[in-house]
Coordinates of C-alpha atoms and ligand atoms in Angstrom, one line a residue:
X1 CA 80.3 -89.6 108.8
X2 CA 76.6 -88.4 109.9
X3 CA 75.1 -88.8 112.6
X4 CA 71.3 -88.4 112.2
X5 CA 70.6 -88.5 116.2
X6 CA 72.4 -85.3 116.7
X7 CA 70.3 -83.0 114.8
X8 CA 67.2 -83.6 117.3
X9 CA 66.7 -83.5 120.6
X10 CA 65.6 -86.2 122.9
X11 CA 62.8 -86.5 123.7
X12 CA 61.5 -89.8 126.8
X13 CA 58.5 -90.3 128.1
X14 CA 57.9 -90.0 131.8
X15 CA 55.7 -92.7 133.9
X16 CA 52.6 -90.2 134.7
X17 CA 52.2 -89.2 130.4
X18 CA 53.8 -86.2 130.1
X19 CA 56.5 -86.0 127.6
X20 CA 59.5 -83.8 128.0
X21 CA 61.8 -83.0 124.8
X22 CA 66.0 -82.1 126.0
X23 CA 66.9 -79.6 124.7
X24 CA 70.9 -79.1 124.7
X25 CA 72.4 -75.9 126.5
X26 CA 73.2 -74.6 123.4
X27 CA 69.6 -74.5 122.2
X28 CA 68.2 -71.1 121.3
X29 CA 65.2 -72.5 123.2
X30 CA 67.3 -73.8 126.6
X31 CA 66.4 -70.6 128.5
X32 CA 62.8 -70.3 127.0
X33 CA 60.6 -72.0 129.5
X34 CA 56.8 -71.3 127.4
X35 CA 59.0 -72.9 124.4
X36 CA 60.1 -75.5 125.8
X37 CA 56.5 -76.1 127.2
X38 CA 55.8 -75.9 123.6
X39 CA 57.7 -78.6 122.0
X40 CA 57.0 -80.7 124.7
X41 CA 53.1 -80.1 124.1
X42 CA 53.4 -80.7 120.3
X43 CA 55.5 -84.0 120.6
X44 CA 53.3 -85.5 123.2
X45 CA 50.5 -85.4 120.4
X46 CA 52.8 -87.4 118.3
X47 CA 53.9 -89.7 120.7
X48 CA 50.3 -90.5 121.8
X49 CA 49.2 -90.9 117.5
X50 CA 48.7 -94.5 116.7
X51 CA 49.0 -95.5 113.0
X52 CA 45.0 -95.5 111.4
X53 CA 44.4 -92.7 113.2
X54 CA 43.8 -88.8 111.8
X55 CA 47.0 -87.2 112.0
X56 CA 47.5 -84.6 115.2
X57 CA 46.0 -81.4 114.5
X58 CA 48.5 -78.4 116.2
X59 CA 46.8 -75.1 116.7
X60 CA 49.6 -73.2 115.9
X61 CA 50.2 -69.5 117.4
X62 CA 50.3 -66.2 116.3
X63 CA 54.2 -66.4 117.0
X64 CA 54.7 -69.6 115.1
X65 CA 52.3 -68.8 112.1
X66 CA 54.4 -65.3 111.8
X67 CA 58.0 -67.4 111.3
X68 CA 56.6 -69.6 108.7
X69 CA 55.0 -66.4 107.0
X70 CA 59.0 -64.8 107.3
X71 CA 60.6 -67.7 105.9
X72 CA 58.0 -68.3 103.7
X73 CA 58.1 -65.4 102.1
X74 CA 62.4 -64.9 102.5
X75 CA 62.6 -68.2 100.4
X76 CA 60.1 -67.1 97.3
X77 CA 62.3 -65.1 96.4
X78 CA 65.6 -66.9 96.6
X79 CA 64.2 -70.2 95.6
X80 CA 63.0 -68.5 92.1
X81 CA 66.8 -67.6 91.9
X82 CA 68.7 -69.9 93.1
X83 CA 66.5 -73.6 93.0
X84 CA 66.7 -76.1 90.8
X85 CA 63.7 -75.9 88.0
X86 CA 63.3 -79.4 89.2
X87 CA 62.0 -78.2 92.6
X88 CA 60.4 -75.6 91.8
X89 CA 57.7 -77.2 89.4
X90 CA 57.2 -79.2 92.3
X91 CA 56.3 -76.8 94.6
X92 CA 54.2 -75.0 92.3
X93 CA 52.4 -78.0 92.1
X94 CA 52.4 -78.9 95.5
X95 CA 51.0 -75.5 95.8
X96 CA 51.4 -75.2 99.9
X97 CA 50.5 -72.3 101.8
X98 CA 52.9 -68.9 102.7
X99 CA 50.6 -67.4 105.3
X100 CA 49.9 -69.7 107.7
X101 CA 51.5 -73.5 108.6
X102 CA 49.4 -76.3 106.8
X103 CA 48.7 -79.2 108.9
X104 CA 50.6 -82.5 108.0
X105 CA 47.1 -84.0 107.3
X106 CA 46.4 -81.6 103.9
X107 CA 50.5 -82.0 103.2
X108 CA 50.1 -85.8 103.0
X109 CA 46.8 -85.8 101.2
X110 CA 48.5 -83.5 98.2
X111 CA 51.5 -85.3 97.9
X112 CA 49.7 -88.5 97.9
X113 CA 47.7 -87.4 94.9
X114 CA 51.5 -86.3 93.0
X115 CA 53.3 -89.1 93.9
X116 CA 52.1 -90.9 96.7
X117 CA 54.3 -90.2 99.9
X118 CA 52.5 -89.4 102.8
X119 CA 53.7 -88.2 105.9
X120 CA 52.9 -89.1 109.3
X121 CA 53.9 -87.6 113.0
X122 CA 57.0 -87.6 114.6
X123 CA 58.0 -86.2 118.0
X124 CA 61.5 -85.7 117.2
X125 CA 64.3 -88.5 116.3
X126 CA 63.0 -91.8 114.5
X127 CA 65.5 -94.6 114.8
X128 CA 67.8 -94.4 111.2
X129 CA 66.5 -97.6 109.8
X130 CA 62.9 -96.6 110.6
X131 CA 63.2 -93.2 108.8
X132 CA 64.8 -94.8 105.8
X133 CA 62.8 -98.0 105.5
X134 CA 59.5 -95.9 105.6
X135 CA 60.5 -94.0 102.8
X136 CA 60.8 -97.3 101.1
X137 CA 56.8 -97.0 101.4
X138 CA 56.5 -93.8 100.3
X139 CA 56.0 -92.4 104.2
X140 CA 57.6 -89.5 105.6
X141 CA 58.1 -89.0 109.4
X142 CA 58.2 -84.8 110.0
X143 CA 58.3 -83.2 113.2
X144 CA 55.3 -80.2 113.9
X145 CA 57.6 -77.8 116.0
X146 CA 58.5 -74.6 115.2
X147 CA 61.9 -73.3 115.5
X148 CA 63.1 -70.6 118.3
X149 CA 62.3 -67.4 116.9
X150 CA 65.3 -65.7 118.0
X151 CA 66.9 -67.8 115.1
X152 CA 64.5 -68.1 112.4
X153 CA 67.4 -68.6 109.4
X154 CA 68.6 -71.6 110.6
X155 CA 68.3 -75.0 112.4
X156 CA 70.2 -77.8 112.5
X157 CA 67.3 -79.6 114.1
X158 CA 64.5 -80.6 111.3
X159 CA 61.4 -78.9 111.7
X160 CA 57.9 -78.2 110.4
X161 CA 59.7 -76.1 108.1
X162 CA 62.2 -78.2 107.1
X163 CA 60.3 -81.2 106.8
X164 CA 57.7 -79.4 105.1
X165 CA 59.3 -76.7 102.8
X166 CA 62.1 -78.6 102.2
X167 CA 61.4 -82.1 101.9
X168 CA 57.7 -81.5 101.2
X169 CA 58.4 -79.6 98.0
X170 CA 60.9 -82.2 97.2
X171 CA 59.1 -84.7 97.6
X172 CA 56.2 -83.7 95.2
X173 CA 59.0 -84.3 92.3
X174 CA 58.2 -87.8 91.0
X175 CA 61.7 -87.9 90.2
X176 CA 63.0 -86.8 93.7
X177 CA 60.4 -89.1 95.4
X178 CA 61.2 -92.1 93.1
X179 CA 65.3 -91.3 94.5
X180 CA 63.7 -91.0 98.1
X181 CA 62.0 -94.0 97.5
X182 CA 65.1 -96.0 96.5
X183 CA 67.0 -95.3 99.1
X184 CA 64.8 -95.8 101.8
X185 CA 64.3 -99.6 100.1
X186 CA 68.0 -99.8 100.0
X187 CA 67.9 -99.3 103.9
X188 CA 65.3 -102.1 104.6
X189 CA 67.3 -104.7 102.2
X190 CA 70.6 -104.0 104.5
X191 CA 71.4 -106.0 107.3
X192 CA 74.2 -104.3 108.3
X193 CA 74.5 -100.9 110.0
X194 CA 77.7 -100.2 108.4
X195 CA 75.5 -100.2 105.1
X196 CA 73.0 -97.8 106.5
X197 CA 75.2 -95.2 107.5
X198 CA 76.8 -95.2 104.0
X199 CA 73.6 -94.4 102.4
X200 CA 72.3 -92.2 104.6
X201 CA 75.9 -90.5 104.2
X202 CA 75.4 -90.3 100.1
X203 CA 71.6 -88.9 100.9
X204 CA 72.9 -86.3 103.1
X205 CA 74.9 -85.0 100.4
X206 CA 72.1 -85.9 97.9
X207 CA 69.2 -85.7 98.8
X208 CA 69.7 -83.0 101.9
X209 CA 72.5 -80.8 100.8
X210 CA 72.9 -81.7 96.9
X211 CA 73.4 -78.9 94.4
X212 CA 73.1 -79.5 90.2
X213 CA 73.7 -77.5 87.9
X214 CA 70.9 -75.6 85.2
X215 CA 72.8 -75.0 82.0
X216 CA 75.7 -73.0 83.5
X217 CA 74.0 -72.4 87.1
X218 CA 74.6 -73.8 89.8
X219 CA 71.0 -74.1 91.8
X220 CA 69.9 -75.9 94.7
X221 CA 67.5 -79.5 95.3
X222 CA 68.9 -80.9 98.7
X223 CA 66.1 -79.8 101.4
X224 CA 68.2 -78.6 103.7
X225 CA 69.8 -76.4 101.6
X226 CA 66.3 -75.0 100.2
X227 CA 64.7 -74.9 103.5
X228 CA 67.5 -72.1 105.1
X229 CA 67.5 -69.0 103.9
X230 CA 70.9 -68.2 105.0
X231 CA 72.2 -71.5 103.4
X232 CA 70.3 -70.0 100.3
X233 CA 73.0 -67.4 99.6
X234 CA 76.1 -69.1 100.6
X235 CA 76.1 -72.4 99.0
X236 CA 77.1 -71.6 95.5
X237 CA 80.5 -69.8 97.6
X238 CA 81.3 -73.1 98.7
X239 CA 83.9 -75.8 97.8
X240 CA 81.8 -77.8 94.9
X241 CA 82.8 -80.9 93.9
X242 CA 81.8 -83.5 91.2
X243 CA 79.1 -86.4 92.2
X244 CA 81.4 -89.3 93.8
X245 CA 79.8 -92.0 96.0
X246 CA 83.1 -92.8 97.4
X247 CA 83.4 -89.1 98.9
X248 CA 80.0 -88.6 100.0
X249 CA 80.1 -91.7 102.0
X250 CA 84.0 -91.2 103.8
X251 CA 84.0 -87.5 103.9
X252 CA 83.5 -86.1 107.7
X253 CA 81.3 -83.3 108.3
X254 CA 79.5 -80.8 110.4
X255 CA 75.7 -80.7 110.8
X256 CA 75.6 -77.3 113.2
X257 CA 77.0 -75.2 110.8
X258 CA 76.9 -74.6 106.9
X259 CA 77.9 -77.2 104.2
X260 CA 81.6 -76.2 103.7
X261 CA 81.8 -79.1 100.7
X262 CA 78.9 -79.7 98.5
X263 CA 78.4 -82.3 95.4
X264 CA 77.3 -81.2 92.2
X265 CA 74.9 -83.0 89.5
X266 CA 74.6 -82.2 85.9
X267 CA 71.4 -82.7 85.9
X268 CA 68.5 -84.9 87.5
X269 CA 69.3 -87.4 85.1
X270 CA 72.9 -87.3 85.9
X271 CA 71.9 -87.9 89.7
X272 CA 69.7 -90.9 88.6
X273 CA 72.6 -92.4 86.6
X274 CA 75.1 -92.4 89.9
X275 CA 73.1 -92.0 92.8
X276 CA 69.8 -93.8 91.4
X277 CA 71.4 -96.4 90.8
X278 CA 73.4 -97.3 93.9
X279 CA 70.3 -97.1 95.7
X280 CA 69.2 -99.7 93.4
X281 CA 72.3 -102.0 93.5
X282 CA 73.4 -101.2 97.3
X283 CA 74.0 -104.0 99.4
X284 CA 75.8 -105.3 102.4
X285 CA 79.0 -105.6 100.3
X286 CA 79.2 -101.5 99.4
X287 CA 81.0 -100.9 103.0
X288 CA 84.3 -102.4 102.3
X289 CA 83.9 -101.5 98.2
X290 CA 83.9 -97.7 99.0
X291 CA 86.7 -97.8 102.2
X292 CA 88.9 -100.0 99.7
X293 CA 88.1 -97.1 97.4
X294 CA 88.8 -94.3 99.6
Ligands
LIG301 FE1 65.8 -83.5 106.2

């Protein structure tokens, strides 16, 4: 089972405005204190957006323009070998920046012109049934933060590149938006939390870490698989495993490290036939279906 809340860190809101994001002690940033004055700068500009409004600006620095140029540049290369064509006819379309971080204002404005998502600010975890039922309406939530640079290959918590690279590119797929789309609506027809977690177990594995094949490659479409560049070279070493709802949604995993068990496609049609359709037909009965299954 997943647990979205682990992935960020808290962040609470203190009487006199100031907002403070925890960082766990296991944080590359714990020890950093001009990074944690950092990510508490850029979420108090999210926490103080109001829907209507432009979308927070960040200035970014020197520091956090060079990561995005590294991993920017590490991916090109690995997503024209190892992505799935699907994506990357996306992202040549979306056509976003390598040498310095767009803003989420020119993201959203592009992919609303390809397939209407838009994203607005987050400062760090939005409740699971928010997330999801926004994508229902097409609307993203994405951090702004930059990861620690003393770990620039990998972060289990989602940021501007993740959200951006990743999902960003993903998203500008009609075919990958209409899936994001469907479940988030799946989300804001459930009642039950149990049903929830179930979908947002199936997109993890989908949507997030899913893998399809291109004629006899194996290539990769989840966004956190195409947004790590060390995730980038291992996952076609791991365990792979046909499509199977009943799996995705009772398997247990681990978010801090790489995907040990990843779920193959055929092809995007193939992942529209199973997974497209749950989305669809999911409803407050799917819990007990898939644990009977299981
Ligand atoms: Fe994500």
């Amino acid at each position: 089972m997943f647990e979205e809340a682990q992935l960020y860190s808290p962040v609470s809101h203190h009487d006199d405005g100031t907002v403070e994001v925890h960082l766990g002690a296991n944080h590359p940033g714990f020890n950093d204190p001009d990074y944690r004055a950092r990510r508490n700068a850029i979420a108090a500009r999210a926490v103080a957006w109001q829907p209507g409004e432009p979308l927070p600006r960040i200035d970014y620095t020197e520091g956090e323009t060079a990561i995005w140029r590294q991993v920017s540049h590490e991916l090109a290369d690995k997503h024209r070998r190892r992505a799935h064509p699907e994506y990357l006819a996306a992202k040549e379309r979306l056509g976003l920046p390598t040498e310095q971080i767009p803003q989420l204002d020119e993201v959203s404005a592009a992919l609303t012109g390809l397939t209407g998502f838009s994203y607005v600010a987050a400062p760090g975890l939005v409740e699971l049934r928010e997330f999801y039922s926004s994508l229902g309406d097409r609307v993203f939530h994405s951090t702004q933060y930059v990861r620690h640079p003393s770990e620039p290959l990998y972060t289990p918590e989602p940021d501007v590149i993740h959200e951006v690279l990743g999902h960003g590119n993903q998203l500008a797929s009609p075919r990958f938006a209409a899936l994001t789309q469907a479940a988030g609506a799946a989300v804001a027809r459930a009642e039950r939390d149990e049903t929830v977690q179930v979908i947002a177990d199936i997109f993890w594995f989908t949507m997030e870490f899913g893998v399809m094949f291109d004629g006899p490659d194996l290539k990769a479409y989840g966004a956190g698989i195409l947004s790590s560049y060390g995730e980038m070279d291992e996952f076609s070493h791991m365990e792979i495993r046909p499509l199977d709802l009943v799996q995705m949604a009772t398997l247990n995993y681990d978010i801090t490290s790489y995907q040990p068990i990843l779920f193959a496609a055929e092809s995007v049609g193939h992942l529209e036939d199973v997974v497209g359709t749950f989305f669809a037909a999911c409803d407050d009965e799917v819990p007990e279906r898939m644990l009977a299954a299981a």
